[in-house]
Structures are given as C-alpha cells and as structure tokens.
Short mmCIF file of C-alpha atoms in Angstrom, two decimals:
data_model
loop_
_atom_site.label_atom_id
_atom_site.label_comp_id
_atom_site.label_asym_id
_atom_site.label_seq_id
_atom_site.Cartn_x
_atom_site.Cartn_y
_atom_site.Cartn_z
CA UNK A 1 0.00 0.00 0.00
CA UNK A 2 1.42 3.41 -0.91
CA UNK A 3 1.59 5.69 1.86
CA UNK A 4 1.13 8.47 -0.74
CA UNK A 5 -2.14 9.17 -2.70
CA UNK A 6 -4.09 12.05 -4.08
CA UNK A 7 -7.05 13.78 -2.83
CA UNK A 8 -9.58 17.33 -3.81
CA UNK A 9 -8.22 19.49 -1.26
CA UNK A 10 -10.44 22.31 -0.82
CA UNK A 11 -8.00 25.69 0.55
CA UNK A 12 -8.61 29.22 1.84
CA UNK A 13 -5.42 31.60 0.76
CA UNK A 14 -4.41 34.29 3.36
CA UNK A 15 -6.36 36.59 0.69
CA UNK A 16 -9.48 34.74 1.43
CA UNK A 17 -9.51 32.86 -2.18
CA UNK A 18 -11.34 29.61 -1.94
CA UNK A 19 -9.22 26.91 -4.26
CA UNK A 20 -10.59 23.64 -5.31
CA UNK A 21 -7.21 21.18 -6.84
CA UNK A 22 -5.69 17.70 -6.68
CA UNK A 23 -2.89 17.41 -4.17
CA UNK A 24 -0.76 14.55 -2.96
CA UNK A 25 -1.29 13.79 0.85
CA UNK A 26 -0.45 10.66 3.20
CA UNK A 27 -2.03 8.00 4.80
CA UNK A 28 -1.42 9.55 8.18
CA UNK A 29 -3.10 13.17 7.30
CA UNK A 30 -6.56 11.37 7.27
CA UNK A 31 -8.90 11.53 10.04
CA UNK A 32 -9.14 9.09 12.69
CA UNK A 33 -10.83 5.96 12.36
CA UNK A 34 -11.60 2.05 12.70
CA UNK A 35 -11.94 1.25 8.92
CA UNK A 36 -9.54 2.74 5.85
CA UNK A 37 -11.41 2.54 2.52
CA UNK A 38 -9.28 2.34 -0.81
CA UNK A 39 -12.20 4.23 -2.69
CA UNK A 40 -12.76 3.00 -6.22
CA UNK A 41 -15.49 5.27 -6.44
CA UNK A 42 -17.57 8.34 -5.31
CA UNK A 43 -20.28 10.71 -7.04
CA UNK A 44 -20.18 14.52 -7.10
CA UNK A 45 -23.45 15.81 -5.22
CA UNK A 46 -25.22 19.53 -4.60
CA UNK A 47 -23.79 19.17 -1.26
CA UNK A 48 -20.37 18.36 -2.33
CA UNK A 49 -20.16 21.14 -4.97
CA UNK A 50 -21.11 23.22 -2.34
CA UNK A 51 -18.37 21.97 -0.18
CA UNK A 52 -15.89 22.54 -3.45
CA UNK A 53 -16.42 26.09 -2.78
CA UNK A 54 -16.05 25.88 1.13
CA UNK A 55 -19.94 26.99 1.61
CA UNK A 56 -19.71 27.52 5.51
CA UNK A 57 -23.42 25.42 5.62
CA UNK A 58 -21.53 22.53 4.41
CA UNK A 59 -17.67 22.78 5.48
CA UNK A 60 -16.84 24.51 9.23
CA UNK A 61 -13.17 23.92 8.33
CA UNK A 62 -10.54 24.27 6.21
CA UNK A 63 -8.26 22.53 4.22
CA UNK A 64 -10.97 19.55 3.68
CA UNK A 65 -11.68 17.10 1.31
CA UNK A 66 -15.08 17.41 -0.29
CA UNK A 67 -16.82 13.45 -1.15
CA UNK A 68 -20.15 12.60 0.99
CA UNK A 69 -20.03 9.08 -0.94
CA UNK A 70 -17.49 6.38 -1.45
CA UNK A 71 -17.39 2.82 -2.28
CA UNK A 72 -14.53 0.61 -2.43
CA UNK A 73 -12.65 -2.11 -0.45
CA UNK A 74 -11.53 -2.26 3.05
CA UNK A 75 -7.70 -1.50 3.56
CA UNK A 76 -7.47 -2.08 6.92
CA UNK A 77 -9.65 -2.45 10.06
CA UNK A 78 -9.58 -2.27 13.49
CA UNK A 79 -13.37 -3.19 13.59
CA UNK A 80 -14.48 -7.01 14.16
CA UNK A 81 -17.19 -6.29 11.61
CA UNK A 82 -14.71 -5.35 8.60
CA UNK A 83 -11.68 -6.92 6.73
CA UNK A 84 -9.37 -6.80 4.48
CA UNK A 85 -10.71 -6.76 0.73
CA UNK A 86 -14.44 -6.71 2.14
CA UNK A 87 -16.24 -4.52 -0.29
CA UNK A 88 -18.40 -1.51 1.50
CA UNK A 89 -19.77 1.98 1.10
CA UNK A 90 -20.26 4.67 2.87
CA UNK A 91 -22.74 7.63 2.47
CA UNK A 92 -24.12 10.57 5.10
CA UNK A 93 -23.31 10.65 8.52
CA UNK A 94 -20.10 13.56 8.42
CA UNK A 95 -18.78 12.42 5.56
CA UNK A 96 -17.47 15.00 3.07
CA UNK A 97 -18.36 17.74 5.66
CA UNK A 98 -16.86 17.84 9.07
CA UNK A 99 -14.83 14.71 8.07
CA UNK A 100 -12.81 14.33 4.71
CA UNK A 101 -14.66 12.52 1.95
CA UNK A 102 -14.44 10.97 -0.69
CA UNK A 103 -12.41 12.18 -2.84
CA UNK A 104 -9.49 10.59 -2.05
CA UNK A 105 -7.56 7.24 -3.13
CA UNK A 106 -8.13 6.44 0.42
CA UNK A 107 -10.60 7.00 3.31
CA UNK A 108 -10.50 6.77 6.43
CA UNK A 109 -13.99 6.23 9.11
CA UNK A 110 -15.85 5.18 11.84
CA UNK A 111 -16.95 1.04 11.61
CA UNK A 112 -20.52 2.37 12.55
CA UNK A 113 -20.73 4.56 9.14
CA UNK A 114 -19.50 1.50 7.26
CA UNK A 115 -22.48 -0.56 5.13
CA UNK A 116 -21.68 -3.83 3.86
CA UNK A 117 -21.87 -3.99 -0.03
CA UNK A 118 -24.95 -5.56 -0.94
CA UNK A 119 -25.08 -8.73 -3.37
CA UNK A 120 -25.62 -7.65 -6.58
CA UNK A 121 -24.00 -4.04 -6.28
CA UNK A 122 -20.35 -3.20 -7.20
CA UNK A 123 -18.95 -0.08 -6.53
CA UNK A 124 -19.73 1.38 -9.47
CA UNK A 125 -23.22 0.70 -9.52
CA UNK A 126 -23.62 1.85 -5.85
CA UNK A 127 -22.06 5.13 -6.49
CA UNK A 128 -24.63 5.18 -10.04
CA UNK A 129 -27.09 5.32 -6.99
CA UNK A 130 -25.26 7.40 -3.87
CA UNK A 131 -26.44 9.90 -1.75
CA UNK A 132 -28.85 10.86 -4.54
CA UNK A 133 -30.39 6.97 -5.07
CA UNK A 134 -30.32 6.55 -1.35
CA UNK A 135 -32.31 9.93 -0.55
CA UNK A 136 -34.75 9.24 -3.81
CA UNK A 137 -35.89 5.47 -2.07
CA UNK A 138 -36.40 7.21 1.13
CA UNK A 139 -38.83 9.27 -0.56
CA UNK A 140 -40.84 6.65 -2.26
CA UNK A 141 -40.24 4.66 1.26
CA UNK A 142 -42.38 7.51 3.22
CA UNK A 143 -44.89 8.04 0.13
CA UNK A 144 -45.68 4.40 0.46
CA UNK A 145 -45.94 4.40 3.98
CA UNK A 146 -48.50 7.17 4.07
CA UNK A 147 -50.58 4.78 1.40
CA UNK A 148 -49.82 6.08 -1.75
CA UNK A 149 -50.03 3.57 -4.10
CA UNK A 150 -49.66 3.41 -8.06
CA UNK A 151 -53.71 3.34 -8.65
CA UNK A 152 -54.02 6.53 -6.31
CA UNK A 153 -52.69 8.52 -9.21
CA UNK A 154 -50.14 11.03 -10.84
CA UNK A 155 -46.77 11.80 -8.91
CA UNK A 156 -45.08 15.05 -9.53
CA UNK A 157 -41.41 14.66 -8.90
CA UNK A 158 -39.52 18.38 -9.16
CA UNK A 159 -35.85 19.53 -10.05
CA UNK A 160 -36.48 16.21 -12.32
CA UNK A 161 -32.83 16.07 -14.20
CA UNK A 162 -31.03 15.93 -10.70
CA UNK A 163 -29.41 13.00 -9.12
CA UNK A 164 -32.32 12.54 -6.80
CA UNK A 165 -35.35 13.56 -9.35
CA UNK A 166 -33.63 11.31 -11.80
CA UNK A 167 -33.56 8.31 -9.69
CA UNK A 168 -36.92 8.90 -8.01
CA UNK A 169 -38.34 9.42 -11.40
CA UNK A 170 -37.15 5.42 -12.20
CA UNK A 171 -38.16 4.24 -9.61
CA UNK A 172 -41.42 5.05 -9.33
CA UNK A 173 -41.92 4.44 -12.54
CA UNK A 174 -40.80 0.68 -11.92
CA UNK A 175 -42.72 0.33 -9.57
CA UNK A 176 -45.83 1.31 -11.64
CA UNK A 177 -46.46 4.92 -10.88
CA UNK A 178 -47.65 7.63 -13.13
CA UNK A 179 -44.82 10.13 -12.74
CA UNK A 180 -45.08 13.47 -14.16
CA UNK A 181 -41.43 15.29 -14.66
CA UNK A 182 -41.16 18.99 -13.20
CA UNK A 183 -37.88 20.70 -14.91
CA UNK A 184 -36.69 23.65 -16.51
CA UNK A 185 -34.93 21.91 -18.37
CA UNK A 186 -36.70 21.11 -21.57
CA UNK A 187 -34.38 19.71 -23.63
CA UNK A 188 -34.12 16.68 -21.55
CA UNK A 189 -37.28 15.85 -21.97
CA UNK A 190 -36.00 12.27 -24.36
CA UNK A 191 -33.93 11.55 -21.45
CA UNK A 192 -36.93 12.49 -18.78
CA UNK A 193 -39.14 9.90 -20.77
CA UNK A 194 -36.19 7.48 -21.15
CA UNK A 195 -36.57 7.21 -17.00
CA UNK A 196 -39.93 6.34 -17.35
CA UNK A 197 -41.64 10.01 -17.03
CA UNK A 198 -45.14 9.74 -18.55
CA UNK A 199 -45.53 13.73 -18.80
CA UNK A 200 -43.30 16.81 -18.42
CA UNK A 201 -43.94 19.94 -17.34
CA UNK A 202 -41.77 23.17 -17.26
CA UNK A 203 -41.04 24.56 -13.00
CA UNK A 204 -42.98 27.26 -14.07
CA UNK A 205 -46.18 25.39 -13.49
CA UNK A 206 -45.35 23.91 -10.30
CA UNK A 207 -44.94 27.89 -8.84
CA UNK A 208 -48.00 29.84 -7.78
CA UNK A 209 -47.11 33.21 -7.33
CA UNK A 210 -50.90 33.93 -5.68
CA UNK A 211 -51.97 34.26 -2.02
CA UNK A 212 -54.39 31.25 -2.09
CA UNK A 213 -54.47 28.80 1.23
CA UNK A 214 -55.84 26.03 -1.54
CA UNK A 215 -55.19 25.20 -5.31
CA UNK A 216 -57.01 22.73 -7.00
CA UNK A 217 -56.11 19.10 -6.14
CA UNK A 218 -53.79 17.63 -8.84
CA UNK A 219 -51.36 15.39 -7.13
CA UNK A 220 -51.40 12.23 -5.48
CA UNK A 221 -48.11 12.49 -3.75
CA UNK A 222 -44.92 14.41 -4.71
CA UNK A 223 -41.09 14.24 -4.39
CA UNK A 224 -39.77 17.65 -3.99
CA UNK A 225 -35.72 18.27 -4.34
CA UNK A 226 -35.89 22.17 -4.84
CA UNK A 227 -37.57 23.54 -2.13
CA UNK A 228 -39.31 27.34 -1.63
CA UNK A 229 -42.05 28.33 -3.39
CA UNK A 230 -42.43 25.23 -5.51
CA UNK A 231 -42.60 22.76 -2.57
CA UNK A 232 -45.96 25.14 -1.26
CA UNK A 233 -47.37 25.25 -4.37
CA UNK A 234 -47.37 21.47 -4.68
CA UNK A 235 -48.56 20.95 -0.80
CA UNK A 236 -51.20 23.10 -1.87
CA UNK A 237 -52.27 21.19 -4.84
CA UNK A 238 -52.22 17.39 -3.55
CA UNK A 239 -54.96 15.73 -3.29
CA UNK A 240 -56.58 14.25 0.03
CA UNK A 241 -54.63 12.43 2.16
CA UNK A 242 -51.74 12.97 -0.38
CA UNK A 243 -48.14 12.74 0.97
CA UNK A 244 -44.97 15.09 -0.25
CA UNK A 245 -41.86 13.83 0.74
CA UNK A 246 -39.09 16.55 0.88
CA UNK A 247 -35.18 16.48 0.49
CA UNK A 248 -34.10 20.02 -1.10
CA UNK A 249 -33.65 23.50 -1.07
CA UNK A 250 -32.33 24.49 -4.56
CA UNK A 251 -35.03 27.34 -5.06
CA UNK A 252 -35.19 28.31 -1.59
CA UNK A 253 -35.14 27.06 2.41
CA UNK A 254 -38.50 29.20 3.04
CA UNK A 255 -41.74 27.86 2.89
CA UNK A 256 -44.74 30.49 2.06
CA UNK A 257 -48.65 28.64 3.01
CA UNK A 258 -50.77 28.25 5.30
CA UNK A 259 -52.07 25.59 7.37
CA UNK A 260 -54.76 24.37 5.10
CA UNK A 261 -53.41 21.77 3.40
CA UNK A 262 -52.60 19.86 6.04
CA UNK A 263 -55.94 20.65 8.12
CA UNK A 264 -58.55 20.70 5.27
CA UNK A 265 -57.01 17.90 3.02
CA UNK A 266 -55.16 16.25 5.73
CA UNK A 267 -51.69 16.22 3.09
CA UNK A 268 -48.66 15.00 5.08
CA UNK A 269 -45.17 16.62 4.83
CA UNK A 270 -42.61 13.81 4.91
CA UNK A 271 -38.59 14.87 5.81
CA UNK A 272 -36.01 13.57 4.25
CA UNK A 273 -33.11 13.47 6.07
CA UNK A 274 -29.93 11.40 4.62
CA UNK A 275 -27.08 12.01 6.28
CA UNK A 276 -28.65 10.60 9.63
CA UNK A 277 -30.82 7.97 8.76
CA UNK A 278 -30.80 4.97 11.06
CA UNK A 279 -28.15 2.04 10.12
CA UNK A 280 -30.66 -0.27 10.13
CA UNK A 281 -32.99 1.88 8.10
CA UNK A 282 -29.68 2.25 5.68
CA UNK A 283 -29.18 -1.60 5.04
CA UNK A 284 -32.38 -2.07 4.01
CA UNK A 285 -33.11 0.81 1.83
CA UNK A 286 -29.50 -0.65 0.14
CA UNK A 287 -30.60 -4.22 0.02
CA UNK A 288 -33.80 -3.08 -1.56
CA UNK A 289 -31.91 -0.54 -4.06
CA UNK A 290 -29.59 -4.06 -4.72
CA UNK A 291 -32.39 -6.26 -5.40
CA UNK A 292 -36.50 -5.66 -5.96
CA UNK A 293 -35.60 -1.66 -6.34
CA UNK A 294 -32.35 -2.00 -8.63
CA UNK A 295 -32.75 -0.10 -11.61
CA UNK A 296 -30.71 -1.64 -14.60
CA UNK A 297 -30.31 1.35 -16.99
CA UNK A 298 -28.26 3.78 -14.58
CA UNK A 299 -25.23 4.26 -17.15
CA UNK A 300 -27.77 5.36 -19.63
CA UNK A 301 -27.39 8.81 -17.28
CA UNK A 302 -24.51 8.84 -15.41
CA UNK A 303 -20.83 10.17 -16.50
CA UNK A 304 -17.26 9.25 -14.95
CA UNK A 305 -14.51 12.32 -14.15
CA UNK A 306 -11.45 12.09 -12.38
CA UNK A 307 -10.39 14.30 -9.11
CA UNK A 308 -9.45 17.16 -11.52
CA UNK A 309 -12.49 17.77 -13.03
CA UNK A 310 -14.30 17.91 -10.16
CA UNK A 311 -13.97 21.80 -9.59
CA UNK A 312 -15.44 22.72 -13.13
CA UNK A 313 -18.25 20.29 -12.98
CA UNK A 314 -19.22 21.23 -9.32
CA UNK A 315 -19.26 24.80 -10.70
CA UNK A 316 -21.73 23.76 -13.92
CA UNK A 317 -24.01 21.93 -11.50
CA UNK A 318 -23.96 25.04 -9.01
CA UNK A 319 -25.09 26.65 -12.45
CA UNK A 320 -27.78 24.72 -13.22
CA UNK A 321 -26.11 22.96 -16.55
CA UNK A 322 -25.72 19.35 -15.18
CA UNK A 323 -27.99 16.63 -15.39
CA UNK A 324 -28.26 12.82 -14.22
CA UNK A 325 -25.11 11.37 -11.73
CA UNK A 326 -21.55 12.52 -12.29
CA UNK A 327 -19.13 9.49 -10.85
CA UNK A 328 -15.80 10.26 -8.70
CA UNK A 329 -12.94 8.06 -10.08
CA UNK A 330 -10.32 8.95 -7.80
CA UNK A 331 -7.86 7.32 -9.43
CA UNK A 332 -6.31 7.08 -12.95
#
C-alpha cells in the first residue's frame, strides 16, 4: 500500500480565495478511524459542490476534502465487523463535511458509518445510486408508507434532471407509478421519458405566485428536491390524504402557506433526512436498491470524471447545466 495518494483538497489563501485542486497527501493526514477505505469510487453531489467552494453550511473547516459518498474495499480495520478486501460503502453521517470525503484514493472512518456492499451491487453501480439513489428510495419509502399507491394517481417529482429527481423518477416508474417530470430543463425531456416520465412539465407550473391557502387538487403524492415556493405550491395542490416527501432546497429554504393543506385535506409533509438515517434503516433501503428496487439502466445517465475535473463540474451543476449522476474516479 502506498503511503502516498491524491485527494480534492479544498483551501482558503491568506487573501481569502477559496481553491478547489488535486494534491498529494499521506495515509497519516486522514482523520481518525476504525476502517480505511481504498475508494474506487464516489459521485459529485449539490452538497459536495457546495463543499468545493467551502460553503460555511456545508464545510466549518478548512483545508478539507469534499466526497459525501465512497465505495470501495476495506484497507485495513480495526473493527471485528470489517476486513481486508471486504467490499463496502459509505454515504451521510459527516462524511465530506466535518470529516474528509471521498475524494481521495483512500478514506478513512468510523466502523458504525460503514455498510456492507450488498449482493448484486459493485462499486460502481452503488455510487450510479449514492447519496442521490439513497435519498430518492427514502422518498418513495415515506410516500408508500402514508398509502400512496400506483392506482391513487399522478406523482409530480420536481428539479427532475437531478441525481435525486432522476432516480426517483425510475423508480417510481418501476414500480408502476404515473410520474409526471417537473424541470426547466426542456431539452431533456428524451432523457426524462427514457426514465420512465409519462408527462413533463416546465417549474414554471409547479410555482404559484398567488396568495391562495388552496389550489385545486392535482397530485397524489410528490417528491420535492428544490424547495421554496415550488414545494408550497405542490402541498397546496395534492390531493386528500396525499403525501410530499421533501429532500431540497435548490429554489429556496423558506416555505410560504398556510395551514390548510394539512388541516382541510389532511396532506402529510414527509422529511427527508440522509445524512442521519438509522443504520438499520440504511441496510435495508440498500438491500432493496440491490435487489426488488435496482434499476438496470443507470449508465444510460450517469458520467465518470477524475479528481481534476471535479472543480469545473461542481461549478456547472452550481449553475444549473448538469444533469443525471456525475461518478468520482479517484484514481487514474
């Protein structure tokens, strides 16, 4: 094992310039840990393009390595539950924030962040799915535990061409939902259909600029990923008993309504929270994603980039101009 590798370092100058590069570091500058990980892949996120320009909501300190994903093979271990050559991954928890990530030939964690790999999934394929895969089956996890089944009707999944609206948009769709494709991004419409959207609509309808409590009812559930004034509008246009699960806050972190839907159409807000969900919760929303969830045509949307061309694609997707799931190789 080299003691040498590279990594994203993510540096503040004594001018206050935030720099995003490919440096050479040592085993021994990682974090503490029970289990190193020699990553053979990770996936660039919102959150870790964010961290690639040191966003103080995402990174508290500098220099840090950016990467809340990573699959790969154990190392080394000084945790009963992990050896040598086992294959795992690792998503949420700290990882790529307060503790280096991914992007690194090697990676160092706690044994209780560590998931087994599932049958079925190799590295690759789990990082195809990462943060963004594991966030979109928690979604369709909570809409089908409030009831909402394919014969209840349409499903409006927002901020569609993202990691998460892409995934959640094939797998509802094989699992038999109507999904209807919220984007402003029109010409990926082919690709939107390709997922297994049935209709696509352009953000601008999913964003009611009036003062009304109530809109007519036109959703049976929703997965939102943006946030703001389009996550109201569509709580105020589900249908009874309809469930929204929620996991973004691209267009905004403030949410403009009322009470009503919730009192006069009983419509239930559903969290999303990744980064802490509960290990056991984790292994089986991974077995599922390995097994009766897997969806087989993730390389038809997802691209591979090495550790350099991180910075300009975090900036693009920062911009708006990215689609699907970028992959992390960190090595050559």
């Amino acid at each position: 094992m080299s003691d040498a590798f590279d990594c994203l370092m993510v540096r503040r100058d004594g001018a206050g310039k935030v720099t995003a590069a490919v440096e050479t570091i040592c085993l021994d500058d990682l974090p503490s840990g029970d289990v190193l990980i020699q990553v053979k892949f990770s996936s660039l996120n919102y959150k870790d393009a964010l961290a690639c320009q040191a966003h103080p909501g995402v990174v508290r300190k500098l220099p840090h390595v950016p990467g809340i994903d990573a699959a790969g093979c154990v190392a080394a271990s000084d945790s009963v539950d992990f050896a040598p050559g086992d294959q795992v991954l690792v998503t949420g928890y700290d990882l790529g924030t307060t503790h280096w990530g991914g992007y690194a030939k090697y990676l160092r964690v706690p044994a209780e962040w560590v998931v087994a790999m599932p049958t079925g999934l190799t590295p690759e394929m789990a990082m195809s799915y990462g943060t963004a895969g594991f966030t979109a089956a928690q979604c369709v996890t909570a809409l089908q535990h409030h009831g909402i089944e394919p014969d209840r009707g349409e499903v409006a999944v927002t901020g569609a061409t993202g990691g998460v609206g892409c995934l959640a948009i094939a797998l509802l769709a094989k699992l038999g939902y109507q999904v209807t494709a919220i984007t402003g991004k029109p010409a990926q419409a082919e690709m939107l259909q390709q997922l297994g959207a049935s209709q696509i609509l352009p953000r601008e309808e999913c964003s009611d600029a009036s003062d009304k409590p109530l809109l007519p009812a036109r959703w049976a559930a929703a997965i939102d990923t943006v946030g703001g004034n389009t996550l109201a509008t569509l709580l105020c246009s589900t249908s009874h008993r309809g469930c929204v699960a929620a996991c973004g806050l691209a267009s905004g972190h403030d949410l403009p309504l009322t009470v009503y839907p919730f009192i006069l159409r009983g419509v239930t807000l559903a969290g999303i929270d990744s980064a802490q969900c509960p290990y056991d919760n984790r292994q089986q929303i991974w077995q599922r994603l390995s097994t009766e969830w897997r969806i087989d045509n993730l390389e038809q949307f997802t691209r591979k980039i090495s550790l350099g061309d991180v910075p300009r694609q975090a900036a693009a997707m920062l911009a708006g101009q990215t689609f699907g799931r970028t992959l992390v190789k960190p090595t050559a």
